[in-house]
PDB file of C-alpha atoms in Angstrom:
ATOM      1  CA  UNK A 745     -73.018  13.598 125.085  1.00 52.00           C
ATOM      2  CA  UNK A 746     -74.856  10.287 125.974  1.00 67.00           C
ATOM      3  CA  UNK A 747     -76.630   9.624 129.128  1.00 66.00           C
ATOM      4  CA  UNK A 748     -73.963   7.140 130.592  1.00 63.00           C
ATOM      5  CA  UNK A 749     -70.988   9.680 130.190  1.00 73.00           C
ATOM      6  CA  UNK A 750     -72.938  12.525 131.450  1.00 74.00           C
ATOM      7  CA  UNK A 751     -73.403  10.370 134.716  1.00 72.00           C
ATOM      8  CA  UNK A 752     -70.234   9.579 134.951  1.00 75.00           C
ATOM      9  CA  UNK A 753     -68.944  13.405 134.775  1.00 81.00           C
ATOM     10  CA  UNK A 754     -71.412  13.865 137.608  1.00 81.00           C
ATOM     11  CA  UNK A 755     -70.490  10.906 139.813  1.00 77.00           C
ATOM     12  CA  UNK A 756     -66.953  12.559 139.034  1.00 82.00           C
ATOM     13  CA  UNK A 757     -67.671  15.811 140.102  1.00 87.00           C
ATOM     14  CA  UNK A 758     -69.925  14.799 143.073  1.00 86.00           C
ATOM     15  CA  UNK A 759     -66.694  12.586 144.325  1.00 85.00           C
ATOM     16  CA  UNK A 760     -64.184  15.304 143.707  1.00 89.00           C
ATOM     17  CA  UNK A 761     -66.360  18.365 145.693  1.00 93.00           C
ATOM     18  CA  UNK A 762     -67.162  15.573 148.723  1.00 92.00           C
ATOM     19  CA  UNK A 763     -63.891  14.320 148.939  1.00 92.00           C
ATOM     20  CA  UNK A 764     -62.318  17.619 149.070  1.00 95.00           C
ATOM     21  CA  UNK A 765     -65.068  18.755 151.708  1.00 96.00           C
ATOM     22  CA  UNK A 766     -64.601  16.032 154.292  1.00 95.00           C
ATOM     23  CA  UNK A 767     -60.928  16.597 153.814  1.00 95.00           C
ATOM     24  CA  UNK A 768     -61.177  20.049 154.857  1.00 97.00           C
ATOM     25  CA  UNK A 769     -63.261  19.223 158.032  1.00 97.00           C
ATOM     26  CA  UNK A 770     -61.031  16.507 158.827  1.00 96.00           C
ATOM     27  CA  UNK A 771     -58.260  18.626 158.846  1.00 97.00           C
ATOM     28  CA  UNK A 772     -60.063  21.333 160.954  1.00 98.00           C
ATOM     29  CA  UNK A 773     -60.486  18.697 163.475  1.00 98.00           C
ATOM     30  CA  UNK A 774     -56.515  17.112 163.266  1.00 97.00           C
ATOM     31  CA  UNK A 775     -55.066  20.944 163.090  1.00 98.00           C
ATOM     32  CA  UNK A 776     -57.639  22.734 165.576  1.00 98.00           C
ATOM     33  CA  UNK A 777     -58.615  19.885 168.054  1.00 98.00           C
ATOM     34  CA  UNK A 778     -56.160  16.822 168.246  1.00 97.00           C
ATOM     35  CA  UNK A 779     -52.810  17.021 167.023  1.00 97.00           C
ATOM     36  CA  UNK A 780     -52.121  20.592 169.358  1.00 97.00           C
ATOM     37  CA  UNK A 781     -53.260  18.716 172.223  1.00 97.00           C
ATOM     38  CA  UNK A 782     -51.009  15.215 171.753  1.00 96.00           C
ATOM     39  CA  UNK A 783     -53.716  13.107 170.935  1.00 97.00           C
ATOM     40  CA  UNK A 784     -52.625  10.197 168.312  1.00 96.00           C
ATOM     41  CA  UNK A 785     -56.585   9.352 166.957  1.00 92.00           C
ATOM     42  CA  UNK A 786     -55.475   5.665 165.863  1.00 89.00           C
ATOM     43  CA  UNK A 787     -54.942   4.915 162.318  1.00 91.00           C
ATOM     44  CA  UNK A 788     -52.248   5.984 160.805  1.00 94.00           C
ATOM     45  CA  UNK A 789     -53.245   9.763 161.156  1.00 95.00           C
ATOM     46  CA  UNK A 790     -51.732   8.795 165.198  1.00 95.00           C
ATOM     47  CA  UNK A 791     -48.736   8.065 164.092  1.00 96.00           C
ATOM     48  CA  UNK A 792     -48.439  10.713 161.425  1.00 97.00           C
ATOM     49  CA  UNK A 793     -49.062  12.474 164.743  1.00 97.00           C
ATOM     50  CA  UNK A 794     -46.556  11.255 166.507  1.00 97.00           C
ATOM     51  CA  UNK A 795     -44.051  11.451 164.317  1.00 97.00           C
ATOM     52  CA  UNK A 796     -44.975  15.088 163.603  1.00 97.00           C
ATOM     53  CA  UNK A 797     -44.052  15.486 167.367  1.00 96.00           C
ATOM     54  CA  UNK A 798     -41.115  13.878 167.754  1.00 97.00           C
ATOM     55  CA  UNK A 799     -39.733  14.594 164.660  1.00 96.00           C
ATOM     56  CA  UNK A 800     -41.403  17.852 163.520  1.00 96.00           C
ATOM     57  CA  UNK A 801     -42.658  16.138 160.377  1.00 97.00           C
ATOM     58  CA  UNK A 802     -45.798  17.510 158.392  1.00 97.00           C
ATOM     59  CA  UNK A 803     -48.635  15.389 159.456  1.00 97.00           C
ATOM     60  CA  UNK A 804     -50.275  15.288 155.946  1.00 96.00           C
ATOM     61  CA  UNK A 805     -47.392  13.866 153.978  1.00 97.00           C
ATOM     62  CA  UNK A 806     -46.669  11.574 157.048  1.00 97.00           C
ATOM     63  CA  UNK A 807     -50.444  10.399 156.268  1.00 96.00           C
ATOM     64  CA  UNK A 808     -49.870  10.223 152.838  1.00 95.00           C
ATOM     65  CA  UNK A 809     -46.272   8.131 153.108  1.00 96.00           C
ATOM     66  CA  UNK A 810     -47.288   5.870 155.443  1.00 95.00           C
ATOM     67  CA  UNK A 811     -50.000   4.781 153.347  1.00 95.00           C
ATOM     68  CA  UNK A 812     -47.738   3.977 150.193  1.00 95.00           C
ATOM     69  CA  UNK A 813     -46.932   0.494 151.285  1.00 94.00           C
ATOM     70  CA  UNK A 814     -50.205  -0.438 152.066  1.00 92.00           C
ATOM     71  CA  UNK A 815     -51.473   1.095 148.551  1.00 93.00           C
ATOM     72  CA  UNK A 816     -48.982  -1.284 146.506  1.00 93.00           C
ATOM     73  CA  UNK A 817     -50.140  -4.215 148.405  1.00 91.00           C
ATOM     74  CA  UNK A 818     -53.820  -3.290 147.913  1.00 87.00           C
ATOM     75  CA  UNK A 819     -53.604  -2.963 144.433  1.00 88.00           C
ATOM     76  CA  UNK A 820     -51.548  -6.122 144.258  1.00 89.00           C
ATOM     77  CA  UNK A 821     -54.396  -7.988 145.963  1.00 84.00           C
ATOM     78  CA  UNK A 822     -57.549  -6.018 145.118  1.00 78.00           C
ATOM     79  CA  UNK A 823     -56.696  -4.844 141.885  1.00 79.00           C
ATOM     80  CA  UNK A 824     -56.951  -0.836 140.348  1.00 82.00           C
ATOM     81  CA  UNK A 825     -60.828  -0.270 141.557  1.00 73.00           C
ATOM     82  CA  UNK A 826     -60.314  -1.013 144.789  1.00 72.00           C
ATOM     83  CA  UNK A 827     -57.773   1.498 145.796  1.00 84.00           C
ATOM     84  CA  UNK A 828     -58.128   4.197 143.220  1.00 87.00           C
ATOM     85  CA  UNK A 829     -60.316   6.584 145.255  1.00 83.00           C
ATOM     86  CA  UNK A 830     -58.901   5.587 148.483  1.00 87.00           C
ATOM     87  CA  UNK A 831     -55.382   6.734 146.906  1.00 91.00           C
ATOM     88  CA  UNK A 832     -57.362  10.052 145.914  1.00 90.00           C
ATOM     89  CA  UNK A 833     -59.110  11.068 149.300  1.00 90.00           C
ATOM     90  CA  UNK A 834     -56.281  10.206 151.096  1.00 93.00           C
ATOM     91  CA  UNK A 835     -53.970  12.431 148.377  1.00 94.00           C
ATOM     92  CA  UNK A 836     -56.358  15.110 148.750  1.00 94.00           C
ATOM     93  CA  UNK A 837     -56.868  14.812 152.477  1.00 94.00           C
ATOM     94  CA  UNK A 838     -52.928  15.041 153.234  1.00 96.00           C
ATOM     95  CA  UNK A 839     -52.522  17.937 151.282  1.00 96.00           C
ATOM     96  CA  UNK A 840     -54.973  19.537 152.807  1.00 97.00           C
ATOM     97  CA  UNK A 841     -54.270  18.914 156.374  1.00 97.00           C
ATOM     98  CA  UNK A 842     -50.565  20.120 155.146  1.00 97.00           C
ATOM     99  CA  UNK A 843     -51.740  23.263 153.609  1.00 97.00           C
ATOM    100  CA  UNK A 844     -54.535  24.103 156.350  1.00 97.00           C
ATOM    101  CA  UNK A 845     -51.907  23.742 159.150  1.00 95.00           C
ATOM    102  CA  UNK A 846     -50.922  27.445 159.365  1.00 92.00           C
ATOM    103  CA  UNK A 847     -54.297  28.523 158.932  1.00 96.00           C
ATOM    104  CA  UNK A 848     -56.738  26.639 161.248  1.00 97.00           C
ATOM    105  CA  UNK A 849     -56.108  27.926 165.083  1.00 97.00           C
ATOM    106  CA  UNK A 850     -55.265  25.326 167.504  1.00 97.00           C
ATOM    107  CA  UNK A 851     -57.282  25.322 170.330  1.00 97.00           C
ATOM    108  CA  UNK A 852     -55.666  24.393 173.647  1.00 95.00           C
ATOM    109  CA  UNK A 853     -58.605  24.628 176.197  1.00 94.00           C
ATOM    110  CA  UNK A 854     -61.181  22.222 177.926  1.00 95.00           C
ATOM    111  CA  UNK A 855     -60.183  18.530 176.997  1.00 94.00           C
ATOM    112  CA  UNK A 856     -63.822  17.514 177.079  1.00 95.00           C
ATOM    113  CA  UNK A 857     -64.511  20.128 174.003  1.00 97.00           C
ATOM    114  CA  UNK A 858     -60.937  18.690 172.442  1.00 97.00           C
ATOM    115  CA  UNK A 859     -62.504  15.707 172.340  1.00 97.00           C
ATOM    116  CA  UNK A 860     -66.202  16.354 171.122  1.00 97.00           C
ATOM    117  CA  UNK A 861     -65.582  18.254 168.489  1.00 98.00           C
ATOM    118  CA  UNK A 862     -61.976  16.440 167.394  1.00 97.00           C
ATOM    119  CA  UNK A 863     -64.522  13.216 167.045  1.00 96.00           C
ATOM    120  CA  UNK A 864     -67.180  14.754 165.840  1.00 97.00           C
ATOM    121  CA  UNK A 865     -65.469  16.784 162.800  1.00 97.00           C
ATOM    122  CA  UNK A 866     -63.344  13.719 162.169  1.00 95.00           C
ATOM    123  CA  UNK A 867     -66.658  11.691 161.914  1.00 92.00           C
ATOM    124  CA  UNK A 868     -67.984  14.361 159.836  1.00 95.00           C
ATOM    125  CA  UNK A 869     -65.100  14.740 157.510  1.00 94.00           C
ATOM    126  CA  UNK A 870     -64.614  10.744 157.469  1.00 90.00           C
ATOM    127  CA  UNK A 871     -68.223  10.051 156.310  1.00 88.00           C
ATOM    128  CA  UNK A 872     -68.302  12.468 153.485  1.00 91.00           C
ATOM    129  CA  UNK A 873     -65.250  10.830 152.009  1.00 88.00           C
ATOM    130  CA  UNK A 874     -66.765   7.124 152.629  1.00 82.00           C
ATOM    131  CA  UNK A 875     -70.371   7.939 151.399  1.00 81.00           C
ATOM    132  CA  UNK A 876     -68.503   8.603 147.886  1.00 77.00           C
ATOM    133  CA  UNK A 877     -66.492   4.656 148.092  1.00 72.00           C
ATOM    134  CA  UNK A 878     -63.409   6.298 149.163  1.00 74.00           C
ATOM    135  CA  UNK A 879     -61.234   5.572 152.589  1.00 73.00           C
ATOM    136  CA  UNK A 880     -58.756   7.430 154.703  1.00 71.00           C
ATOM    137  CA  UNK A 881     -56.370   4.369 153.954  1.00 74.00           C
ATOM    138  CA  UNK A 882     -55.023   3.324 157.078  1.00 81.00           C
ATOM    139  CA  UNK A 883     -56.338   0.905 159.266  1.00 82.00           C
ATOM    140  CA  UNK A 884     -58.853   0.206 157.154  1.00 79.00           C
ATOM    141  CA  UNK A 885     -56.763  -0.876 154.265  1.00 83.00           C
ATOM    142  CA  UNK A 886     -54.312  -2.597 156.329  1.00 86.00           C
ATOM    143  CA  UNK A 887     -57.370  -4.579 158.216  1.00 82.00           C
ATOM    144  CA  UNK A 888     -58.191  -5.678 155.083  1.00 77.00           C
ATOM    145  CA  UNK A 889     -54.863  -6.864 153.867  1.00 83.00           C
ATOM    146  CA  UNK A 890     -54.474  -8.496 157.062  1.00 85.00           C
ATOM    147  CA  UNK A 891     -57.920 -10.433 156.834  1.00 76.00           C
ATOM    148  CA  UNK A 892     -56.401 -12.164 153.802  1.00 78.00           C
ATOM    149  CA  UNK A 893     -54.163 -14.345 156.084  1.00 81.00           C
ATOM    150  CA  UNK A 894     -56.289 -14.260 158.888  1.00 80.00           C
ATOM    151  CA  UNK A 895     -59.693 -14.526 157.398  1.00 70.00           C
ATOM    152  CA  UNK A 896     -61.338 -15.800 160.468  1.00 70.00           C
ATOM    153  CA  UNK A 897     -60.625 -12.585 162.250  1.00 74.00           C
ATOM    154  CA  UNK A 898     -63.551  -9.999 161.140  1.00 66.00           C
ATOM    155  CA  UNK A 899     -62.522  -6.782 159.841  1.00 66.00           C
ATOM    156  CA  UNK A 900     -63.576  -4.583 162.666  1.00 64.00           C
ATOM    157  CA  UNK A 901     -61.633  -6.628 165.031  1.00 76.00           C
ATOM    158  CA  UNK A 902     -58.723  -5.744 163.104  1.00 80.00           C
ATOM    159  CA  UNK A 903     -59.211  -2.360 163.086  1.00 81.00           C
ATOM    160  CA  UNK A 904     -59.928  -1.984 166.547  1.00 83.00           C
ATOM    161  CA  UNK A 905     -56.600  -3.943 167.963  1.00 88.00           C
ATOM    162  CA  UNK A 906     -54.538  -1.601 165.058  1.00 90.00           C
ATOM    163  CA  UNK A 907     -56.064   1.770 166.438  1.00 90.00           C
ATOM    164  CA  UNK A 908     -55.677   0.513 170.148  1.00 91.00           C
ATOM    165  CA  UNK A 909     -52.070  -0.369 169.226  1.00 94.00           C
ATOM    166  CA  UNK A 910     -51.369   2.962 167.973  1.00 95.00           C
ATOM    167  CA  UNK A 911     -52.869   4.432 171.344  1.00 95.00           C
ATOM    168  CA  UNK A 912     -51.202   2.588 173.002  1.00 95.00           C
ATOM    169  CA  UNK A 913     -47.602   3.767 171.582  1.00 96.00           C
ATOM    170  CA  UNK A 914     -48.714   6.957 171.967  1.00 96.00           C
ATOM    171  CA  UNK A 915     -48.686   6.635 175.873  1.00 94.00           C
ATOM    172  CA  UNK A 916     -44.904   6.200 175.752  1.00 95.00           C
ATOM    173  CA  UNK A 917     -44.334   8.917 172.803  1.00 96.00           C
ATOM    174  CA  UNK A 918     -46.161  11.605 174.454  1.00 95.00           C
ATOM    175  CA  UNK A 919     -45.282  10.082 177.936  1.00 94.00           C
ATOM    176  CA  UNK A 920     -48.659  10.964 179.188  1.00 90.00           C
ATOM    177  CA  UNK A 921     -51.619   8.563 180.369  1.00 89.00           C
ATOM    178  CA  UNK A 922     -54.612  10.831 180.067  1.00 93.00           C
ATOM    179  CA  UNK A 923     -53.319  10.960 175.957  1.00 92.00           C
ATOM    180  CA  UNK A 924     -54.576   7.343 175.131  1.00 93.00           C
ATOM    181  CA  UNK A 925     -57.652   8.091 177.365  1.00 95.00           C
ATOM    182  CA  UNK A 926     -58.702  11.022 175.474  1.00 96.00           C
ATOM    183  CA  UNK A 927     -57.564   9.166 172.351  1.00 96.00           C
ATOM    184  CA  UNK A 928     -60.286   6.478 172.811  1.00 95.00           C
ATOM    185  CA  UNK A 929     -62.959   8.611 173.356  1.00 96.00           C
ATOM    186  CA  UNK A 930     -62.361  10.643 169.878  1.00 95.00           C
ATOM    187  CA  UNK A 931     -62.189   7.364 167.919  1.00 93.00           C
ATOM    188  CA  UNK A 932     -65.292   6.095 169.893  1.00 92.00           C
ATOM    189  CA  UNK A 933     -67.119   9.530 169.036  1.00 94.00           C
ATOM    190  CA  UNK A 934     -65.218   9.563 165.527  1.00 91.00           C
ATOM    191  CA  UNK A 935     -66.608   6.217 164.652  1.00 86.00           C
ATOM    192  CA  UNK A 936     -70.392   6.936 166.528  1.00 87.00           C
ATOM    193  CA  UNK A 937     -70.621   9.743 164.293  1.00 90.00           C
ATOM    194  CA  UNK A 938     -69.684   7.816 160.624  1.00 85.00           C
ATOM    195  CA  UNK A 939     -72.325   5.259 162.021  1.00 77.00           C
ATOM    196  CA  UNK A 940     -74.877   7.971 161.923  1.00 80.00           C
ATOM    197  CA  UNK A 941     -74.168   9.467 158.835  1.00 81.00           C
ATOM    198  CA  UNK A 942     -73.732   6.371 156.637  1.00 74.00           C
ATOM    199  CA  UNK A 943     -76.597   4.042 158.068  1.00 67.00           C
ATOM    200  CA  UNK A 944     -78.989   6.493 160.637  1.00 65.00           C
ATOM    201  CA  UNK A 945     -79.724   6.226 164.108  1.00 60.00           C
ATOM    202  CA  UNK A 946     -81.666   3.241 163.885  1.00 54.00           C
ATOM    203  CA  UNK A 947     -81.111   0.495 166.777  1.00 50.00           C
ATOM    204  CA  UNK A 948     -81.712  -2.305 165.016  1.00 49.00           C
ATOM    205  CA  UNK A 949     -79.662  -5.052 164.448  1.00 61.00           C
ATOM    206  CA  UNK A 950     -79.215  -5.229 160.791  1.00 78.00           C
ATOM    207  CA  UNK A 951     -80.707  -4.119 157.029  1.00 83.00           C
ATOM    208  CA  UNK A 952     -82.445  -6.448 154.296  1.00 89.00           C
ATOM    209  CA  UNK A 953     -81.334  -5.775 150.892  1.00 92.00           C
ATOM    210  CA  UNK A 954     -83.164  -6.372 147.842  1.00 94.00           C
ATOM    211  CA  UNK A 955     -81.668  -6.543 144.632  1.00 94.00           C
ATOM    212  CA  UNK A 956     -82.632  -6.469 141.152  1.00 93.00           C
ATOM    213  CA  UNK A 957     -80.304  -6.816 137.953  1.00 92.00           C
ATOM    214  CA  UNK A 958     -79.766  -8.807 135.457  1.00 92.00           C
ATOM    215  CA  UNK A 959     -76.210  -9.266 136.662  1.00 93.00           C
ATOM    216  CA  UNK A 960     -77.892 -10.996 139.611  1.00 93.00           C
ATOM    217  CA  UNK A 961     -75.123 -14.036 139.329  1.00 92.00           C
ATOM    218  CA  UNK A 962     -71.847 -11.843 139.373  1.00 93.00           C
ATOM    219  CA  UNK A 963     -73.453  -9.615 142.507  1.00 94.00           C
ATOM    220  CA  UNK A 964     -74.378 -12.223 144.256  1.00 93.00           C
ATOM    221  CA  UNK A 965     -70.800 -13.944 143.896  1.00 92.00           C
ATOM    222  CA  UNK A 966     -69.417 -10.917 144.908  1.00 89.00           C
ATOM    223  CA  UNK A 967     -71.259 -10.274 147.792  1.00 91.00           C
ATOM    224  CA  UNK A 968     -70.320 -13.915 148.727  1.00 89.00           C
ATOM    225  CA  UNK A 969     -66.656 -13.535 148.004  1.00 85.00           C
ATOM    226  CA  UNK A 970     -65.752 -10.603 149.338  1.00 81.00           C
ATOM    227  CA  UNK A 971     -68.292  -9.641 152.591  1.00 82.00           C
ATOM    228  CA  UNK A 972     -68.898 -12.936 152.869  1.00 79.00           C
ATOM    229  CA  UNK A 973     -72.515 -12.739 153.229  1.00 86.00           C
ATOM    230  CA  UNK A 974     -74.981 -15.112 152.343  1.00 88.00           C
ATOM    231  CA  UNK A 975     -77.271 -14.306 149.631  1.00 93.00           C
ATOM    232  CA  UNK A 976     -80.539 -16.218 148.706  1.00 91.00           C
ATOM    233  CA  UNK A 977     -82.172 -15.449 144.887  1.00 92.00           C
ATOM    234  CA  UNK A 978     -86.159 -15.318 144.790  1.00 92.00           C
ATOM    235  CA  UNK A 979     -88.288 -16.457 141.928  1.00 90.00           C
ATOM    236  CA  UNK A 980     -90.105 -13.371 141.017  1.00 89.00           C
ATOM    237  CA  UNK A 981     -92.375 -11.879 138.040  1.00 84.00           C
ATOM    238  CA  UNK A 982     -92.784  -8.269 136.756  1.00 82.00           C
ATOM    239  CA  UNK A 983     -96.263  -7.182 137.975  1.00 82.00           C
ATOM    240  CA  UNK A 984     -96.506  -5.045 134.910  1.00 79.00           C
ATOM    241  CA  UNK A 985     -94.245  -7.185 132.334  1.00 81.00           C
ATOM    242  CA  UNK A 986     -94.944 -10.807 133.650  1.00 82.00           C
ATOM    243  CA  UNK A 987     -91.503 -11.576 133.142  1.00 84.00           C
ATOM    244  CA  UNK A 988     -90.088 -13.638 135.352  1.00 86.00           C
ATOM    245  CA  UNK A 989     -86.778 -12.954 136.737  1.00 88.00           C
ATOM    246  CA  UNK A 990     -84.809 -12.932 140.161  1.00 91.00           C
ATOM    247  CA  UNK A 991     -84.939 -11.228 143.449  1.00 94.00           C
ATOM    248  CA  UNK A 992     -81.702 -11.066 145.940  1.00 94.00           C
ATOM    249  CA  UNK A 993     -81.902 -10.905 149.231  1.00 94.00           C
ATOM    250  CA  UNK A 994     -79.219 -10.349 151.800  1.00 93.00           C
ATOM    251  CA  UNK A 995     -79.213  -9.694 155.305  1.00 89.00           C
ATOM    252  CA  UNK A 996     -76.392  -7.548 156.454  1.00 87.00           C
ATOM    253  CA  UNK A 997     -74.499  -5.274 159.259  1.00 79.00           C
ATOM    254  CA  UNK A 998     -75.402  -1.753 159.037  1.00 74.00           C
ATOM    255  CA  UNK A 999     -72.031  -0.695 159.195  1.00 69.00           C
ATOM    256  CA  UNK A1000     -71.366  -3.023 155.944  1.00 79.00           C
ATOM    257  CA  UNK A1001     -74.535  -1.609 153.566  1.00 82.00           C
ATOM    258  CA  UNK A1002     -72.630   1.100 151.745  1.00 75.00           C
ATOM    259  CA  UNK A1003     -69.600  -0.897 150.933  1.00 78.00           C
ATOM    260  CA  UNK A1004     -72.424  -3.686 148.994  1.00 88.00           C
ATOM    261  CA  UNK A1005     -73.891  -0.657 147.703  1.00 84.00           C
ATOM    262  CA  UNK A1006     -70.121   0.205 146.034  1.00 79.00           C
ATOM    263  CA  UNK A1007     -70.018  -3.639 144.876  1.00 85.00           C
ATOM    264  CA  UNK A1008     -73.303  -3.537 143.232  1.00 90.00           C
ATOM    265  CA  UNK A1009     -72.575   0.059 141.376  1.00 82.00           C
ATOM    266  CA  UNK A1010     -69.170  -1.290 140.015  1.00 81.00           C
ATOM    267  CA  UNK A1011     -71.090  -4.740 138.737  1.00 90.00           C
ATOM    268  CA  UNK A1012     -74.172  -2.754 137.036  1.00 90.00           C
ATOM    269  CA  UNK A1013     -74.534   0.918 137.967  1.00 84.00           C
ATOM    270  CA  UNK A1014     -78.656   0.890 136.918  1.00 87.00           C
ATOM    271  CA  UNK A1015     -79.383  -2.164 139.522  1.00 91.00           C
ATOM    272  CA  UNK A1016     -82.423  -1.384 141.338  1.00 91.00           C
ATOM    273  CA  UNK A1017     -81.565  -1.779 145.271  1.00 92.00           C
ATOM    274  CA  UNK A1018     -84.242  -1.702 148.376  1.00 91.00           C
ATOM    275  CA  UNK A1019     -83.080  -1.666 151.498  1.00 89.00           C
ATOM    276  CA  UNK A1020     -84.991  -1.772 154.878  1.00 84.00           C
ATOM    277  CA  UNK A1021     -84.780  -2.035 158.911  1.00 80.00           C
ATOM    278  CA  UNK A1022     -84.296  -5.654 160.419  1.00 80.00           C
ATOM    279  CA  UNK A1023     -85.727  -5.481 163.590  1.00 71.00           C
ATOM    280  CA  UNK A1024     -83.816  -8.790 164.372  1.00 72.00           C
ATOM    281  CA  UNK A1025     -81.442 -11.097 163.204  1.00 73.00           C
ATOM    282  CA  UNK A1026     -80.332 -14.142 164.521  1.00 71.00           C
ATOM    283  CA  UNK A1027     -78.410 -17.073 162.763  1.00 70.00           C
ATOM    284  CA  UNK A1028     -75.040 -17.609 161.503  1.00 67.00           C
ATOM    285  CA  UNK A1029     -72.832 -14.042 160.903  1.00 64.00           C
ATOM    286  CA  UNK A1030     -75.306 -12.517 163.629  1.00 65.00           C
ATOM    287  CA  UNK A1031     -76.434 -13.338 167.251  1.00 64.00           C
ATOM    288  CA  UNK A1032     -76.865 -16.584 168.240  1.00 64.00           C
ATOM    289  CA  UNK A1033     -80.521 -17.926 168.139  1.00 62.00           C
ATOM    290  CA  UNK A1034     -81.681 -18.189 171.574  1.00 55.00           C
ATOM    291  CA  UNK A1035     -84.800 -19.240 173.032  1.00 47.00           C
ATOM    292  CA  UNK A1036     -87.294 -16.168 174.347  1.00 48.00           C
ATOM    293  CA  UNK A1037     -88.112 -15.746 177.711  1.00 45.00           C
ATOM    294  CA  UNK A1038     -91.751 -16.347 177.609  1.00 43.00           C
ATOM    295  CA  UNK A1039     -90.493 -19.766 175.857  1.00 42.00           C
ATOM    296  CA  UNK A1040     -88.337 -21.454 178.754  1.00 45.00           C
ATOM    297  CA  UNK A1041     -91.518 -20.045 180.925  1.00 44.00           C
ATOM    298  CA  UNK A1042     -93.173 -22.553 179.056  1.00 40.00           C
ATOM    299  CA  UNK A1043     -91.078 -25.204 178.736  1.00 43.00           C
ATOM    300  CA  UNK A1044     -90.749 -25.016 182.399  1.00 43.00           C
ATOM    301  CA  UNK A1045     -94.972 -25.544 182.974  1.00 42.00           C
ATOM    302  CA  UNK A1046     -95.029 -28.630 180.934  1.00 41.00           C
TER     303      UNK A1046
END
């Protein structure tokens, strides 16, 4: 067995035991902490929650059925790589949420630890499926659909106004106030906690990325086509080898450094990546360059 396939068997196997992992915790969290307690945690999982209590539905194949639309037009748009794992973890997710539903207790005390530990496992469970390229479908998928005819409308934005949609419905479903309240809190803790996970605790406002292949020209397109981020190639020579060759270097989002990461892997798996802390960023995608205090201060003397 070569090298190459032997990776991929493990990048398979890896996928398959994380996937399945985070699907179990994010089911403890939908079964134990939110769905028993009426809260509709955005996304489509709310309104596989909702229907599950109006209706009686299983919330897993609710999940999964739901997301069949949005699969067709994401394959339709993005092609077979983008959606194949996103069609497996959320598969694998539904059924377990399904099967786990008689099994996990549902816990109908304090709505402070409802919410805690609904956010946290779901943040938990979340980020072991998206460390691995794969999605819970969703909002995610349908923000992205959306951007296509909207593309001046960021993808988080999207997100947030379909998950605050969703809560919002869920006020009249469950005819209860404190429902969306409680709601907002799990996805703010939900999404705190994939933060975390995926990019650290760091409080700065973006990462550097450097980038070395000799597929620099098709990364750097794709980078530029599809996270629309600006990418600059540096002369460079081997230190060792002399050759001379190319450096890239993006600036980025946190939040958007594992889905280049996924880019770069399906372009040239072996490309050497550095990434590091940007204290600062300012400039066009980022703040707005302003002029420092001790500046105007100056300014002001003269």
């Amino acid at each position: 067995m070569d090298i190459a396939r032997s990776k991929k068997i493990k990048g398979f196997v890896l996928d398959g035991l994380l996937f399945f992992l985070g699907s179990l915790i994010y089911a403890l969290a939908i079964n134990t902490f939110t769905a028993p307690n009426n809260i509709a945690p955005g996304g489509l999982t709310g309104v596989a929650t909702m229907l599950n209590y109006v209706f009686g539905l299983p919330i897993g194949t609710m999940i999964l059925v739901t997301n069949i639309p949005l699969f067709i037009l994401g394959f339709l748009y993005f092609g077979w790589k983008f959606i194949i794992k996103t069609i497996i973890a959320t598969a694998l997710s539904s059924v377990v949420i399904d099967i786990t539903s008689g099994i996990f207790p549902q816990y109908h005390g304090e709505p402070l630890i409802t919410v805690v530990f609904g956010g946290l496992l779901s943040g938990v469970g979340l980020a072991l499926i998206l460390v691995r390229g794969g999605t819970s479908g969703g909002t995610e998928l349908a923000a992205n659909l959306i951007a296509i005819k909207f593309p001046h409308i960021s993808i988080g934005k999207l997100i947030l106004v379909l998950d605050v949609i969703v809560v919002l419905v869920s006020a009249w479903v469950y005819q209860d106030f404190e429902s969306p309240l409680y709601a907002m809190i799990v996805i703010f803790i939900t999404s705190w906690v994939i933060d975390a996970i995926l990019y650290g605790t760091s409080i700065g406002t973006g990462k550097m990325m450097f980038i070395v292949s000799p597929k620099n020209k098709e990364i750097a397109d794709s980078i530029l086509n599809k996270m629309e981020r600006g990418v600059t190639a540096l002369k460079s020579r081997g230190g060792y080898s002399g050759v001379e060759g190319e450096v890239l270097l993006c600036a980025v989002r946190r939040q958007e450094v594992y889905k280049i990461y996924h880019l770069i892997h399906e372009i040239d798996p072996d490309a050497f990546i550095i990434v590091g802390d940007a204290g600062e960023i300012s400039g066009e995608g980022f703040r707005k360059i302003a002029e420092k205090p001790m500046a105007k201060k100056f300014v002001k003397k003269q």
